[in-house]
């Protein structure tokens, strides 16, 4: 009972206050007007749809993926749709030097950076795990390590703009599913790393928001090709999915949950994790890490 009074009730109160507050902030497309945004994995699928939404909202965009031909087409269409500016830089996120230099060049092209949307993944097919260590290393590098490199390179610019980092993840990055062990590991890693960095930003008063997007099945060509005949689930539309990701980033939400079932978001809330994180944080003495 003492525990209830000391921790549980204040914690629950805080959550209610938080939800009331965040539910009251409303998205307006003008929030992105003139903003400087990077989208990775923008040559097709959800990344391409995000580029088109951002273009309609009048943002500056720099896009990347490996395929020059596809990126060129996406950039032309972004300009038709009303982007303040649109450029692409092609390269592979297997190469960490490319990742780092890409951010610098993109910042130069736009004269700064407000939002970094990390969305690319390496090819993934559904299968039992069969000891392919080479593939585990590759998927961790492309889906996780390059995200760390890109966000670290972008952080100085994002700090100057009170900017945002948006991480595209998956249900497989929050719960266990068969046939996707390496992919799942790379997506769980994003949650561990970026949710920890979010706590650090809040302690160190770094005003760069981090939004983790947990997506269900989305009707991109890649996903439909991979799951057909194996997973029987309705797929949600990629256009709406892309918009929800941008909204969540602009509203500086901690997480975006997007799925064809409305129950998913509620079930993903995981109040146990939130309460434990809150309680643990109270036990930290952070003075020696903060120089001010
Ligand atoms: N679709 C779904 O059902 C679903 C569900 C949950 C989460 N998600 C997440 O949503 C995001 C987008 O998925 P999507 O379905 O839109 O995928 P997609 O259509 O296959 O797009 C993947 C993008 O990544 C790029 N890419 C692939 N390998 C790369 C590399 N080595 N270096 C740099 N870029 C590379 C691709 O372009 P190039 O081939 O030209 O490089 C493409 O632009 C991913 O993070 C995924 O995990 C998707
Ligand atoms: C960042 O946010 C702070 C507090 O709201 C504000 O004073 C400052 O002007 C902002 N900086 C930029 C570049 O928007
Ligand atoms: C952080 O930046 C956002 C966006 O510019 C701003 O609305 C907010 O007031 C800033 N918060 C703090 C604590 O500076």
Coordinates of C-alpha atoms and ligand atoms in Angstrom, one line a residue:
X1 CA 0.0 0.0 0.0
X2 CA 2.9 2.4 0.9
X3 CA 4.4 1.4 -2.5
X4 CA 1.1 2.2 -4.2
X5 CA 1.0 5.7 -2.6
X6 CA 4.6 6.5 -3.2
X7 CA 5.1 5.4 -6.8
X8 CA 2.2 3.8 -8.5
X9 CA -0.4 6.5 -8.2
X10 CA 1.9 9.4 -9.1
X11 CA 3.2 7.4 -12.0
X12 CA -0.3 6.7 -13.3
X13 CA -1.2 10.3 -12.9
X14 CA 1.8 11.3 -14.9
X15 CA 0.9 9.0 -17.8
X16 CA -2.7 10.3 -17.9
X17 CA -1.4 13.8 -18.0
X18 CA 1.1 12.9 -20.7
X19 CA -1.6 11.3 -22.9
X20 CA -4.0 14.2 -22.4
X21 CA -1.2 16.6 -23.4
X22 CA 0.0 14.7 -26.4
X23 CA -3.5 14.0 -27.7
X24 CA -4.2 17.7 -27.7
X25 CA -1.4 18.6 -30.0
X26 CA -2.7 18.7 -33.5
X27 CA -0.8 18.1 -36.7
X28 CA -0.8 20.8 -39.4
X29 CA 0.9 20.2 -42.8
X30 CA 2.5 23.7 -42.5
X31 CA 4.6 22.3 -39.7
X32 CA 6.8 20.8 -42.5
X33 CA 6.8 23.8 -44.7
X34 CA 10.4 24.9 -45.4
X35 CA 11.8 22.2 -43.1
X36 CA 14.9 20.4 -44.1
X37 CA 14.4 16.7 -44.2
X38 CA 16.5 13.6 -45.0
X39 CA 14.7 10.3 -46.0
X40 CA 16.7 7.1 -46.4
X41 CA 15.4 4.1 -48.4
X42 CA 13.4 6.7 -50.4
X43 CA 13.5 5.0 -53.8
X44 CA 10.4 2.9 -53.3
X45 CA 7.9 1.7 -50.7
X46 CA 7.1 3.7 -47.6
X47 CA 10.2 5.9 -48.0
X48 CA 9.1 7.1 -51.5
X49 CA 5.6 7.9 -50.1
X50 CA 7.1 9.9 -47.3
X51 CA 9.1 11.9 -49.8
X52 CA 5.9 12.7 -51.7
X53 CA 4.1 13.8 -48.6
X54 CA 7.0 16.0 -47.6
X55 CA 7.1 17.5 -51.1
X56 CA 3.4 18.4 -50.9
X57 CA 3.9 20.0 -47.6
X58 CA 6.7 22.2 -49.1
X59 CA 9.7 20.7 -47.3
X60 CA 13.3 20.6 -48.6
X61 CA 14.2 16.9 -49.1
X62 CA 17.5 15.0 -49.7
X63 CA 16.8 11.3 -50.5
X64 CA 19.0 8.3 -50.6
X65 CA 19.0 4.6 -51.6
X66 CA 21.2 2.6 -53.9
X67 CA 19.3 2.9 -57.2
X68 CA 20.1 6.2 -59.0
X69 CA 17.4 5.7 -61.6
X70 CA 14.6 5.3 -59.1
X71 CA 15.8 8.2 -57.0
X72 CA 16.0 10.5 -60.0
X73 CA 12.3 9.8 -60.8
X74 CA 11.2 10.3 -57.1
X75 CA 13.1 13.6 -57.0
X76 CA 11.5 14.9 -60.2
X77 CA 8.0 14.0 -58.9
X78 CA 8.8 15.7 -55.6
X79 CA 9.6 18.9 -57.5
X80 CA 6.3 18.6 -59.4
X81 CA 4.4 18.2 -56.1
X82 CA 5.8 21.4 -54.6
X83 CA 9.0 20.5 -52.7
X84 CA 11.0 23.6 -51.6
X85 CA 14.0 21.7 -53.0
X86 CA 14.7 18.0 -53.8
X87 CA 18.0 16.2 -54.3
X88 CA 19.3 12.7 -54.1
X89 CA 22.6 11.1 -53.2
X90 CA 22.9 7.4 -54.2
X91 CA 24.9 4.9 -52.2
X92 CA 24.8 1.8 -50.0
X93 CA 24.3 1.9 -46.3
X94 CA 26.6 -1.2 -46.1
X95 CA 29.3 1.5 -46.3
X96 CA 29.6 3.5 -43.1
X97 CA 31.9 6.1 -44.7
X98 CA 29.2 6.7 -47.3
X99 CA 26.6 7.0 -44.5
X100 CA 28.6 9.7 -42.7
X101 CA 29.5 11.7 -45.7
X102 CA 25.9 11.5 -47.0
X103 CA 24.7 13.4 -44.0
X104 CA 27.3 16.1 -44.4
X105 CA 26.5 16.6 -48.1
X106 CA 22.8 16.6 -47.4
X107 CA 23.3 19.3 -44.8
X108 CA 25.3 21.4 -47.2
X109 CA 22.6 21.0 -49.9
X110 CA 19.8 22.2 -47.7
X111 CA 21.8 24.5 -45.4
X112 CA 21.0 22.6 -42.2
X113 CA 18.7 19.7 -41.1
X114 CA 15.5 19.6 -39.1
X115 CA 14.4 16.0 -39.5
X116 CA 16.3 12.8 -40.1
X117 CA 14.0 9.9 -41.2
X118 CA 15.8 6.6 -41.1
X119 CA 13.8 4.0 -43.1
X120 CA 16.1 1.8 -45.3
X121 CA 16.5 -1.9 -44.7
X122 CA 18.6 -4.6 -46.5
X123 CA 16.7 -7.3 -48.4
X124 CA 15.0 -9.8 -46.0
X125 CA 13.2 -13.0 -46.8
X126 CA 11.1 -15.2 -44.4
X127 CA 12.9 -18.3 -43.4
X128 CA 14.1 -20.4 -40.4
X129 CA 17.4 -19.3 -39.1
X130 CA 20.1 -21.5 -40.5
X131 CA 23.3 -20.4 -39.1
X132 CA 24.0 -17.7 -41.7
X133 CA 26.3 -15.5 -39.6
X134 CA 27.4 -13.5 -42.6
X135 CA 23.8 -12.4 -43.1
X136 CA 23.3 -11.5 -39.4
X137 CA 26.3 -9.3 -39.6
X138 CA 25.1 -7.6 -42.8
X139 CA 21.6 -7.0 -41.5
X140 CA 22.9 -5.5 -38.2
X141 CA 25.2 -3.2 -40.2
X142 CA 22.6 -2.0 -42.7
X143 CA 19.4 -2.0 -40.5
X144 CA 21.1 -0.9 -37.2
X145 CA 24.7 0.3 -37.3
X146 CA 24.2 2.7 -40.2
X147 CA 21.3 4.2 -38.3
X148 CA 23.7 4.9 -35.4
X149 CA 26.3 6.4 -37.8
X150 CA 23.7 8.6 -39.6
X151 CA 22.2 9.9 -36.4
X152 CA 25.5 10.6 -34.8
X153 CA 26.6 12.5 -37.9
X154 CA 23.4 14.5 -38.0
X155 CA 23.1 15.3 -34.3
X156 CA 25.1 18.6 -34.4
X157 CA 22.9 20.0 -37.1
X158 CA 19.7 18.7 -35.5
X159 CA 20.7 20.3 -32.2
X160 CA 21.0 23.7 -33.9
X161 CA 17.4 23.3 -35.3
X162 CA 15.7 21.7 -32.3
X163 CA 15.3 18.8 -34.8
X164 CA 14.0 15.3 -34.8
X165 CA 15.2 11.8 -35.5
X166 CA 12.5 9.4 -36.8
X167 CA 13.3 5.7 -36.8
X168 CA 11.2 3.3 -38.9
X169 CA 10.8 0.0 -37.1
X170 CA 8.4 -2.9 -37.0
X171 CA 6.2 -5.1 -34.9
X172 CA 9.1 -7.5 -35.2
X173 CA 11.1 -4.9 -33.2
X174 CA 8.7 -5.1 -30.3
X175 CA 7.6 -8.7 -30.1
X176 CA 8.7 -12.2 -31.2
X177 CA 7.7 -13.6 -34.6
X178 CA 9.1 -16.7 -36.3
X179 CA 11.1 -16.6 -39.6
X180 CA 12.6 -13.2 -39.1
X181 CA 15.3 -13.7 -36.4
X182 CA 18.1 -11.5 -37.8
X183 CA 15.6 -8.8 -39.0
X184 CA 13.9 -8.9 -35.6
X185 CA 17.3 -8.5 -33.8
X186 CA 18.2 -5.5 -35.9
X187 CA 14.8 -3.8 -35.1
X188 CA 15.0 -4.6 -31.4
X189 CA 18.5 -3.1 -31.4
X190 CA 17.0 0.2 -32.7
X191 CA 14.5 0.3 -29.8
X192 CA 17.3 -0.4 -27.3
X193 CA 19.7 2.1 -28.7
X194 CA 17.4 5.0 -29.6
X195 CA 15.1 4.7 -26.5
X196 CA 18.2 4.9 -24.4
X197 CA 19.5 7.9 -26.3
X198 CA 16.0 9.5 -25.8
X199 CA 16.5 9.2 -22.0
X200 CA 20.0 10.8 -22.4
X201 CA 18.6 13.7 -24.4
X202 CA 16.0 14.3 -21.7
X203 CA 18.6 14.3 -18.9
X204 CA 21.2 16.3 -20.8
X205 CA 18.5 18.8 -22.1
X206 CA 19.3 18.0 -25.7
X207 CA 16.2 19.2 -27.6
X208 CA 16.3 16.6 -30.4
X209 CA 13.2 14.4 -30.3
X210 CA 13.4 10.7 -31.2
X211 CA 10.3 8.9 -32.7
X212 CA 10.3 5.2 -33.0
X213 CA 7.7 3.9 -35.5
X214 CA 6.3 0.5 -35.0
X215 CA 4.6 -0.7 -38.2
X216 CA 2.4 -3.7 -38.9
X217 CA 2.2 -5.2 -42.3
X218 CA 2.2 -2.5 -45.0
X219 CA 1.3 -3.0 -48.7
X220 CA 4.7 -2.3 -50.3
X221 CA 5.8 -4.4 -53.2
X222 CA 8.7 -5.8 -51.1
X223 CA 6.6 -6.8 -48.1
X224 CA 3.8 -8.3 -50.2
X225 CA 6.3 -10.3 -52.2
X226 CA 7.8 -11.7 -49.0
X227 CA 4.7 -12.6 -47.0
X228 CA 2.3 -13.8 -49.7
X229 CA 1.3 -17.4 -49.0
X230 CA 3.0 -17.3 -45.6
X231 CA 1.3 -14.7 -43.4
X232 CA -2.4 -14.2 -43.7
X233 CA -2.9 -10.6 -42.5
X234 CA -4.5 -7.6 -44.0
X235 CA -1.9 -5.0 -45.1
X236 CA -2.3 -1.3 -44.3
X237 CA -1.8 1.3 -47.1
X238 CA 1.7 2.7 -47.5
X239 CA 0.5 6.2 -48.3
X240 CA -1.3 6.6 -45.0
X241 CA 1.5 4.8 -43.1
X242 CA 4.0 7.4 -44.5
X243 CA 1.8 10.3 -43.4
X244 CA 1.4 8.9 -39.9
X245 CA 5.2 8.6 -39.6
X246 CA 5.7 12.2 -40.6
X247 CA 2.9 13.4 -38.2
X248 CA 4.5 11.5 -35.3
X249 CA 7.9 13.0 -36.1
X250 CA 6.5 16.6 -36.4
X251 CA 4.6 16.2 -33.1
X252 CA 7.7 14.9 -31.5
X253 CA 5.9 11.7 -30.2
X254 CA 8.1 9.0 -28.6
X255 CA 6.4 6.3 -30.6
X256 CA 4.1 5.9 -33.6
X257 CA 2.1 2.6 -33.8
X258 CA 0.6 2.0 -37.2
X259 CA -1.3 -1.2 -38.1
X260 CA -4.4 -2.3 -39.9
X261 CA -5.9 -3.3 -36.6
X262 CA -6.8 -0.5 -34.1
X263 CA -6.2 -2.9 -31.2
X264 CA -2.5 -3.1 -31.9
X265 CA -1.6 0.3 -30.7
X266 CA -3.4 -0.2 -27.4
X267 CA -1.7 -3.5 -26.8
X268 CA 1.7 -2.2 -27.7
X269 CA 1.5 0.5 -24.9
X270 CA 3.4 -1.7 -22.5
X271 CA 2.7 0.3 -19.3
X272 CA 4.9 -2.2 -17.3
X273 CA 8.0 -1.1 -19.3
X274 CA 7.1 2.6 -18.9
X275 CA 6.6 2.4 -15.1
X276 CA 9.8 0.4 -14.6
X277 CA 11.8 2.9 -16.7
X278 CA 10.4 5.7 -14.7
X279 CA 11.2 4.0 -11.4
X280 CA 14.8 3.0 -12.5
X281 CA 15.6 6.5 -13.6
X282 CA 14.8 7.9 -10.2
X283 CA 17.7 5.8 -8.8
X284 CA 20.3 7.4 -11.0
X285 CA 22.6 10.2 -9.8
X286 CA 23.6 11.9 -13.1
X287 CA 25.4 14.9 -11.7
X288 CA 28.9 13.9 -12.9
X289 CA 27.7 13.4 -16.4
X290 CA 26.2 16.8 -16.8
X291 CA 28.5 19.8 -17.1
X292 CA 26.5 23.0 -16.5
Ligands
LIG1 N1 6.3 -3.0 -45.6 C1 6.0 -3.6 -44.4 O1 5.2 -4.4 -44.2 C2 6.8 -3.1 -43.2 C3 6.4 -3.6 -41.9 C4 7.1 -3.2 -40.8 C5 8.1 -2.3 -40.9 N2 8.5 -1.9 -42.1 C6 9.7 -1.0 -42.2 O2 9.4 0.1 -43.1 C7 10.6 0.5 -43.7 C8 10.4 0.5 -45.2 O3 10.0 -0.7 -45.7 P1 9.4 -0.9 -47.2 O4 8.5 -2.0 -47.2 O5 9.0 0.4 -47.7 O6 10.7 -1.4 -47.9 P2 11.2 -1.3 -49.5 O7 10.0 -0.8 -50.3 O8 11.8 -2.5 -49.8 O9 12.2 -0.1 -49.5 C9 13.5 -0.3 -48.9 C10 14.4 0.9 -49.3 O10 15.7 0.7 -48.8 C11 16.6 0.8 -49.8 N3 17.8 0.0 -49.6 C12 17.8 -1.4 -49.7 N4 19.1 -1.8 -49.5 C13 19.8 -0.7 -49.2 C14 21.2 -0.5 -48.9 N5 22.1 -1.6 -48.8 N6 21.7 0.7 -48.7 C15 20.8 1.8 -48.8 N7 19.5 1.7 -49.1 C16 19.0 0.4 -49.3 C17 15.9 0.5 -51.1 O11 16.4 1.1 -52.3 P3 17.5 0.4 -53.2 O12 17.2 -1.0 -53.4 O13 17.5 1.3 -54.4 O14 18.8 0.6 -52.4 C18 14.5 1.1 -50.8 O15 14.5 2.5 -51.1 C19 11.7 -0.5 -43.3 O16 12.4 0.0 -42.2 C20 10.9 -1.7 -42.8 O17 11.5 -2.5 -41.8 C21 7.9 -2.3 -43.3
LIG2 C1 14.7 25.9 -29.8 O1 13.8 25.9 -28.8 C2 14.0 26.9 -27.8 C3 12.9 26.7 -26.7 O2 11.6 26.6 -27.2 C4 13.9 28.2 -28.5 O3 14.2 29.2 -27.5 C5 14.9 28.3 -29.6 O4 14.7 29.6 -30.3 C6 14.7 27.2 -30.6 N1 15.7 27.2 -31.6 C7 15.4 27.1 -32.9 C8 16.6 27.1 -33.8 O5 14.3 26.8 -33.3
LIG3 C1 12.2 21.9 -28.3 O1 12.0 22.3 -29.6 C2 10.6 22.4 -30.0 C3 10.6 22.5 -31.5 O2 11.2 23.7 -31.9 C4 10.0 23.5 -29.2 O3 8.6 23.5 -29.5 C5 10.1 23.2 -27.7 O4 9.6 24.3 -27.0 C6 11.6 23.0 -27.4 N1 11.6 22.6 -26.0 C7 12.6 23.0 -25.1 C8 12.5 22.5 -23.7 O5 13.4 23.9 -25.4

